[in-house]
Coordinates of C-alpha atoms and ligand atoms in Angstrom, one line a residue:
X23 CA 0.1 -0.1 0.1
X24 CA 1.1 3.5 -0.7
X25 CA 3.2 4.8 2.3
X26 CA 1.4 8.2 2.0
X27 CA -1.9 7.0 2.2
X28 CA -3.7 9.1 4.7
X29 CA -1.5 9.3 7.7
X30 CA 2.1 8.3 8.2
X31 CA 5.0 8.6 10.2
X32 CA 8.5 9.5 8.6
X33 CA 11.7 8.3 10.1
X34 CA 15.1 10.0 9.7
X35 CA 17.6 7.4 10.4
X36 CA 20.8 10.1 10.0
X37 CA 19.3 12.0 12.8
X38 CA 19.1 8.7 14.9
X39 CA 22.7 7.8 14.0
X40 CA 23.6 11.3 15.0
X41 CA 21.7 11.5 18.4
X42 CA 23.4 7.9 19.2
X43 CA 26.7 9.0 18.4
X44 CA 26.4 12.3 20.6
X45 CA 24.7 10.4 23.7
X46 CA 27.6 8.1 23.2
X47 CA 30.6 10.9 23.2
X48 CA 29.0 12.1 26.4
X49 CA 29.7 8.9 28.5
X50 CA 33.0 7.2 29.0
X51 CA 34.4 5.0 26.7
X52 CA 33.4 1.7 28.4
X53 CA 30.0 2.4 28.6
X54 CA 27.7 0.9 25.9
X55 CA 24.1 2.3 24.7
X56 CA 21.3 -0.1 25.7
X57 CA 18.5 1.6 23.8
X58 CA 15.0 1.3 25.1
X59 CA 12.7 0.5 22.4
X60 CA 9.8 -0.3 24.4
X61 CA 6.3 0.5 23.4
X62 CA 7.0 0.2 19.4
X63 CA 10.2 2.2 19.9
X64 CA 8.5 5.1 21.6
X65 CA 5.6 4.8 18.6
X66 CA 8.7 5.0 15.9
X67 CA 8.3 1.3 15.1
X68 CA 10.2 -1.4 16.8
X69 CA 11.2 -3.7 13.9
X70 CA 12.5 -0.3 11.7
X71 CA 14.5 1.3 14.6
X72 CA 15.9 -2.1 16.1
X73 CA 17.1 -3.1 12.9
X74 CA 18.5 0.4 12.1
X75 CA 20.5 0.6 15.2
X76 CA 21.5 -3.1 15.1
X77 CA 23.2 -1.8 11.7
X78 CA 25.1 1.1 13.6
X79 CA 26.7 -1.4 15.8
X80 CA 24.1 -1.6 19.0
X81 CA 24.2 -5.1 20.4
X82 CA 22.0 -4.6 23.6
X83 CA 18.2 -3.6 23.7
X84 CA 15.7 -3.2 26.3
X85 CA 11.7 -3.6 26.1
X86 CA 8.8 -3.2 28.5
X87 CA 7.3 -7.0 27.9
X88 CA 8.1 -10.1 26.6
X89 CA 5.9 -9.4 23.7
X90 CA 8.2 -7.0 22.7
X91 CA 11.3 -8.8 22.9
X92 CA 9.5 -11.7 20.6
X93 CA 8.6 -9.2 18.0
X94 CA 12.3 -8.0 18.1
X95 CA 13.6 -11.3 17.6
X96 CA 11.3 -11.8 14.9
X97 CA 12.2 -8.6 13.0
X98 CA 16.2 -10.2 13.2
X99 CA 17.3 -8.5 16.5
X100 CA 20.0 -11.1 17.3
X101 CA 21.9 -9.3 20.6
X102 CA 20.8 -9.2 24.1
X103 CA 17.3 -7.9 24.6
X104 CA 16.2 -7.0 28.2
X105 CA 12.5 -7.2 29.4
X106 CA 12.9 -4.5 31.7
X107 CA 9.4 -5.2 33.2
X108 CA 6.8 -7.7 34.5
X109 CA 6.5 -11.3 32.7
X110 CA 3.6 -13.3 34.2
X111 CA 4.7 -16.9 34.9
X112 CA 2.2 -18.1 32.4
X113 CA 4.3 -16.2 30.3
X114 CA 7.8 -17.4 31.2
X115 CA 8.2 -20.1 28.4
X116 CA 8.5 -17.0 25.8
X117 CA 11.8 -16.0 27.8
X118 CA 13.8 -19.1 26.8
X119 CA 12.1 -19.2 23.3
X120 CA 13.1 -15.9 22.4
X121 CA 16.3 -16.0 24.5
X122 CA 15.3 -12.7 26.5
X123 CA 16.9 -11.6 29.8
X124 CA 14.3 -11.0 32.4
X125 CA 14.4 -8.5 35.3
X126 CA 14.1 -10.0 38.5
X127 CA 11.9 -7.3 39.9
X128 CA 12.5 -8.3 43.3
X129 CA 13.4 -11.3 45.7
X130 CA 10.3 -13.2 45.7
X131 CA 9.9 -12.8 41.6
X132 CA 13.2 -14.0 41.6
X133 CA 12.3 -17.0 43.2
X134 CA 9.4 -17.6 41.0
X135 CA 11.8 -17.5 38.2
X136 CA 14.1 -20.0 39.8
X137 CA 10.8 -22.3 40.4
X138 CA 10.0 -22.3 36.7
X139 CA 12.5 -25.1 36.5
X140 CA 14.3 -24.3 33.3
X141 CA 17.4 -22.1 33.4
X142 CA 16.8 -18.4 33.1
X143 CA 19.0 -15.3 32.0
X144 CA 18.2 -12.1 34.3
X145 CA 19.4 -8.9 35.3
X146 CA 18.4 -7.7 39.1
X147 CA 16.4 -4.8 39.6
X148 CA 17.5 -2.8 42.6
X149 CA 15.2 -0.1 44.1
X150 CA 17.1 2.9 45.1
X151 CA 14.4 5.7 45.7
X152 CA 12.0 5.5 42.4
X153 CA 9.7 2.8 44.8
X154 CA 8.2 1.0 41.9
X155 CA 10.2 -2.2 40.9
X156 CA 13.4 -3.4 42.2
X157 CA 14.6 -5.1 45.3
X158 CA 15.0 -2.6 48.3
X159 CA 18.7 -1.6 48.2
X160 CA 18.6 -1.5 51.7
X161 CA 17.9 -5.2 51.8
X162 CA 21.6 -6.1 50.7
X163 CA 21.1 -9.9 52.2
X164 CA 18.4 -10.3 50.2
X165 CA 20.1 -9.0 46.8
X166 CA 22.9 -11.2 47.8
X167 CA 20.6 -14.3 47.9
X168 CA 19.2 -14.0 44.6
X169 CA 22.6 -15.2 43.4
X170 CA 21.9 -18.7 45.1
X171 CA 19.1 -19.5 42.9
X172 CA 21.3 -21.6 41.0
X173 CA 18.6 -22.0 37.6
X174 CA 19.3 -18.1 37.3
X175 CA 22.0 -16.8 35.0
X176 CA 22.6 -13.1 36.4
X177 CA 24.4 -11.3 33.8
X178 CA 23.3 -7.8 35.1
X179 CA 22.3 -5.4 37.9
X180 CA 20.3 -2.1 37.3
X181 CA 18.2 0.4 39.2
X182 CA 16.6 3.5 37.6
X183 CA 16.7 7.1 38.4
X184 CA 13.5 9.3 39.0
X185 CA 14.0 12.6 39.3
X186 CA 17.6 12.8 37.1
X187 CA 15.6 15.1 34.7
X188 CA 15.7 17.9 37.5
X189 CA 18.6 19.8 38.1
X190 CA 17.7 21.7 41.1
X191 CA 19.9 21.0 44.6
X192 CA 17.2 19.0 46.1
X193 CA 16.9 16.6 42.7
X194 CA 20.6 16.4 42.4
X195 CA 21.1 15.5 45.7
X196 CA 18.3 12.6 45.8
X197 CA 19.9 11.4 42.7
X198 CA 23.1 11.2 44.0
X199 CA 21.7 9.1 47.1
X200 CA 20.4 7.1 44.3
X201 CA 23.7 6.6 42.6
X202 CA 25.2 6.0 45.9
X203 CA 22.8 3.4 47.4
X204 CA 23.3 1.7 43.6
X205 CA 27.2 1.4 44.3
X206 CA 26.8 0.2 48.1
X207 CA 24.7 -2.7 46.6
X208 CA 27.6 -3.4 44.2
X209 CA 30.1 -2.9 46.6
X210 CA 28.5 -5.2 48.9
X211 CA 28.1 -8.1 46.3
X212 CA 31.8 -7.9 45.3
X213 CA 32.7 -8.1 48.9
X214 CA 31.0 -11.4 48.8
X215 CA 33.1 -12.8 45.9
X216 CA 30.1 -12.1 43.6
X217 CA 31.2 -10.8 40.1
X218 CA 30.6 -11.0 36.5
X219 CA 27.6 -8.8 36.0
X220 CA 26.9 -5.9 34.2
X221 CA 25.7 -2.4 35.8
X222 CA 23.3 0.1 34.5
X223 CA 21.5 3.2 36.0
X224 CA 20.6 6.0 33.7
X225 CA 18.0 6.6 31.0
X226 CA 18.3 9.7 28.9
X227 CA 18.0 12.2 31.6
X228 CA 20.9 10.3 33.3
X229 CA 23.0 10.5 30.8
X230 CA 22.5 14.1 30.0
X231 CA 22.6 15.0 33.5
X232 CA 25.0 12.7 35.0
X233 CA 27.0 11.6 32.1
X234 CA 30.3 11.1 34.3
X235 CA 29.0 7.8 35.7
X236 CA 30.7 4.5 35.1
X237 CA 28.0 1.9 34.3
X238 CA 28.5 -0.7 31.5
X239 CA 25.4 0.6 29.9
X240 CA 23.0 3.3 29.7
X241 CA 19.3 3.2 28.6
X242 CA 18.3 6.2 26.1
X243 CA 14.8 6.1 25.2
X244 CA 13.2 9.7 24.6
X245 CA 16.6 11.3 23.8
X246 CA 17.9 8.8 21.2
X247 CA 14.5 9.7 19.3
X248 CA 15.9 13.3 19.5
X249 CA 13.5 14.9 21.5
X250 CA 13.4 16.0 25.1
X251 CA 10.5 15.2 27.3
X252 CA 8.9 18.9 27.5
X253 CA 10.3 21.9 26.1
X254 CA 12.7 24.1 27.5
X255 CA 13.9 21.4 30.2
X256 CA 17.3 22.5 31.1
X257 CA 20.2 19.7 31.0
X258 CA 23.7 19.7 32.2
X259 CA 25.1 18.8 29.1
X260 CA 24.6 20.5 25.9
X261 CA 23.7 18.4 23.1
X262 CA 22.2 19.0 19.6
X263 CA 19.5 16.2 19.2
X264 CA 17.9 15.8 16.0
X265 CA 14.3 14.6 16.0
X266 CA 14.0 11.3 14.2
X267 CA 10.1 11.3 13.6
X268 CA 7.8 13.0 11.7
X269 CA 3.8 12.8 11.6
X270 CA 1.9 13.5 8.6
X271 CA -1.5 13.3 7.3
X272 CA -3.4 14.0 4.0
X273 CA -6.1 16.8 3.8
X274 CA -9.4 15.2 2.3
X275 CA -11.5 18.0 1.8
X276 CA -11.4 21.9 1.7
X277 CA -14.5 23.8 2.1
X278 CA -16.3 26.8 2.8
X279 CA -17.6 27.8 6.3
X280 CA -20.1 30.8 6.6
X281 CA -20.0 32.9 9.7
X282 CA -22.4 31.3 12.1
X283 CA -21.9 27.6 11.0
X284 CA -20.4 25.2 13.1
X285 CA -18.0 22.3 12.5
X286 CA -17.9 18.8 14.0
X287 CA -19.4 17.1 16.8
X288 CA -21.1 19.0 19.6
X289 CA -20.9 22.1 17.5
X290 CA -17.9 22.7 19.3
X291 CA -16.3 25.4 17.1
X292 CA -18.8 28.4 15.5
X293 CA -17.3 30.4 12.5
X294 CA -17.2 34.3 13.3
X295 CA -16.4 35.2 10.0
X296 CA -16.5 33.7 6.3
X297 CA -13.9 31.0 6.7
X298 CA -12.0 28.0 4.8
X299 CA -11.6 24.7 6.4
X300 CA -9.8 21.5 5.8
X301 CA -10.5 18.0 6.9
X302 CA -7.4 16.0 8.0
X303 CA -7.0 12.2 7.8
X304 CA -5.9 11.7 11.3
X305 CA -7.7 11.5 14.8
X306 CA -7.8 10.2 18.2
X307 CA -7.4 6.7 17.1
X308 CA -4.3 7.2 15.6
X309 CA -3.0 8.9 19.1
X310 CA -3.8 12.4 18.3
X311 CA -5.3 13.3 21.9
X312 CA -9.0 14.4 21.6
X313 CA -7.5 17.4 24.3
X314 CA -6.4 19.3 21.4
X315 CA -10.1 19.8 20.3
X316 CA -10.2 23.7 19.7
X317 CA -6.6 23.9 20.8
X318 CA -3.9 22.0 18.7
X319 CA -2.3 23.3 15.2
X320 CA -0.8 21.8 12.5
X321 CA 1.0 23.0 9.4
X322 CA -0.1 23.2 6.0
X323 CA 2.0 24.5 2.9
X324 CA 4.7 26.1 5.4
X325 CA 1.9 28.1 7.6
X326 CA 0.5 27.1 10.9
X327 CA -3.5 26.1 10.5
X328 CA -5.4 25.8 14.3
X329 CA -7.3 22.8 14.9
X330 CA -11.0 23.6 15.1
X331 CA -13.8 22.0 16.7
X332 CA -13.3 18.6 18.0
X333 CA -10.7 16.0 17.2
X334 CA -12.4 12.9 15.8
X335 CA -11.6 9.2 15.9
X336 CA -10.3 9.4 12.2
X337 CA -10.4 13.3 11.3
X338 CA -9.5 16.5 12.5
X339 CA -10.5 20.0 11.1
X340 CA -8.0 22.8 10.7
X341 CA -8.4 26.3 10.0
X342 CA -7.0 27.2 6.5
X343 CA -8.8 30.5 5.9
X344 CA -5.6 32.6 5.6
X345 CA -3.5 30.1 4.0
X346 CA -3.1 30.2 0.2
X347 CA -3.8 27.4 -2.4
X348 CA -4.5 24.6 0.0
X349 CA -6.4 21.7 -1.8
X350 CA -7.5 18.1 -1.2
X351 CA -4.3 15.5 -1.2
X352 CA -2.0 18.2 0.2
X353 CA 0.1 17.3 3.3
X354 CA -0.6 18.6 6.8
X355 CA 2.4 18.3 9.3
X356 CA 1.4 17.5 12.7
X357 CA 5.1 17.1 13.9
X358 CA 8.0 17.9 11.9
X359 CA 9.0 20.4 9.8
X360 CA 7.1 22.3 7.0
X361 CA 8.8 25.1 4.9
X362 CA 10.4 27.7 7.8
X363 CA 8.2 26.4 10.3
X364 CA 8.2 23.2 12.8
X365 CA 6.2 21.7 15.4
X366 CA 8.6 19.5 17.8
X367 CA 7.0 16.4 19.6
X368 CA 7.6 18.4 22.9
X369 CA 5.7 21.2 21.6
X370 CA 2.9 19.4 20.2
X371 CA 2.8 17.4 23.9
X372 CA 2.9 20.8 25.6
X373 CA -0.4 21.6 23.9
X374 CA -2.0 18.5 25.0
X375 CA -1.0 19.0 28.5
X376 CA 1.6 15.8 28.6
X377 CA 5.1 15.1 27.6
X378 CA 6.7 14.0 24.2
X379 CA 7.3 10.4 25.4
X380 CA 3.3 9.8 26.0
X381 CA 2.4 11.2 22.7
X382 CA 5.0 9.4 20.7
X383 CA 4.3 6.0 22.6
X384 CA 0.8 6.4 21.8
X385 CA 1.1 6.7 17.8
X386 CA -1.4 4.1 16.3
X387 CA -0.8 0.9 14.5
X388 CA -2.8 2.7 11.7
X389 CA 0.0 4.8 10.7
X390 CA 2.1 3.6 7.9
X391 CA 5.8 4.0 8.9
X392 CA 8.6 4.6 6.4
X393 CA 12.1 5.6 6.4
X394 CA 13.5 8.8 4.3
Ligands
LIG23 C1 11.5 3.7 29.7 C2 12.8 3.4 30.6 C3 14.1 4.0 30.3 C4 14.1 5.0 29.2 O1 13.7 6.1 29.2 P1 13.7 7.5 28.5 O2 13.6 8.7 29.8 O3 12.9 7.8 27.6 O4 15.3 7.7 28.4 C5 15.1 3.8 30.9 N1 15.2 2.7 32.0 C6 13.7 2.1 32.4 C7 13.7 1.3 33.6 C8 12.8 2.4 31.6 O5 11.7 1.8 32.1

């Protein structure tokens, strides 16, 4: 099917390579990048992004679920795939089947993995202050005892930072306490002769704000895709990230809207003058938040066109009154560049009251994904 059918994603793999190089340059030589390609590679398309990164020399990946790991294997990814989240015991068989590395989300879960009866490869999750997954870092003895489960091949240990995006004194102090707790666990293990595991701690903001840490891996997601979570986020490192994804859709219909008439469901927008409107072939089923009703914007022919009325499941309507020469079949840009104008994923997210991570990861399966 034509990739530019009704609504599609364009991926710029040169920008992906550039982001990868920039992140690598910030980190010590000995640290490898283990990209987060969960949630369909933040909506970009896990198979396309995974294969492109593999071609750029990446050997390790992380995902949220065993199903995502299986999908990457089927797409031809051959290196290590770490499942960061919970896999239910009913799904344990997928782990050896697809050669996935499973996170032991705490001591009792590690025991469940051991009790499965078949050897499994594991990274141990440690909770240093996020208080979500991981065995608590102060339970040193319990963390240690995970190594006694003889059917677990433990190849790594990691934690997750919860305010590494913040640069205030309090946020930095909290993060340093997390780093300290993680290092204490590693020291305790080594003192007991437990070695042979890799360490990792940093996501995107951990890399940007604490690039000096010496871990074996870092797990960037959002930064690798070339965007920050929110516009104007301040970071310690200064790097030039380039967006990988553009989101575009076709204009289906251009029409007059007379003064006093309304457009769309609930008659949520009323024309105060003679207008021209365009129906754009993308909606909330594709991941455009309904929150953008009467407040989003798209780019058409290099101009901004405000969203008017409610975002529908499959369409949205924009005001093109002041934009010259708009015709059915033209492209509307929702995220990306158009002439001299640009809408970045973080600006798009701000209009919808969220962060770019949420917007990107919700981009729907109906969108065609293609490289440029
Ligand atoms: C999603 C995730 C990441 C990547 O986060 P970004 O902020 O997008 O870089 C890293 N580590 C864990 C545990 C995650 O769940």
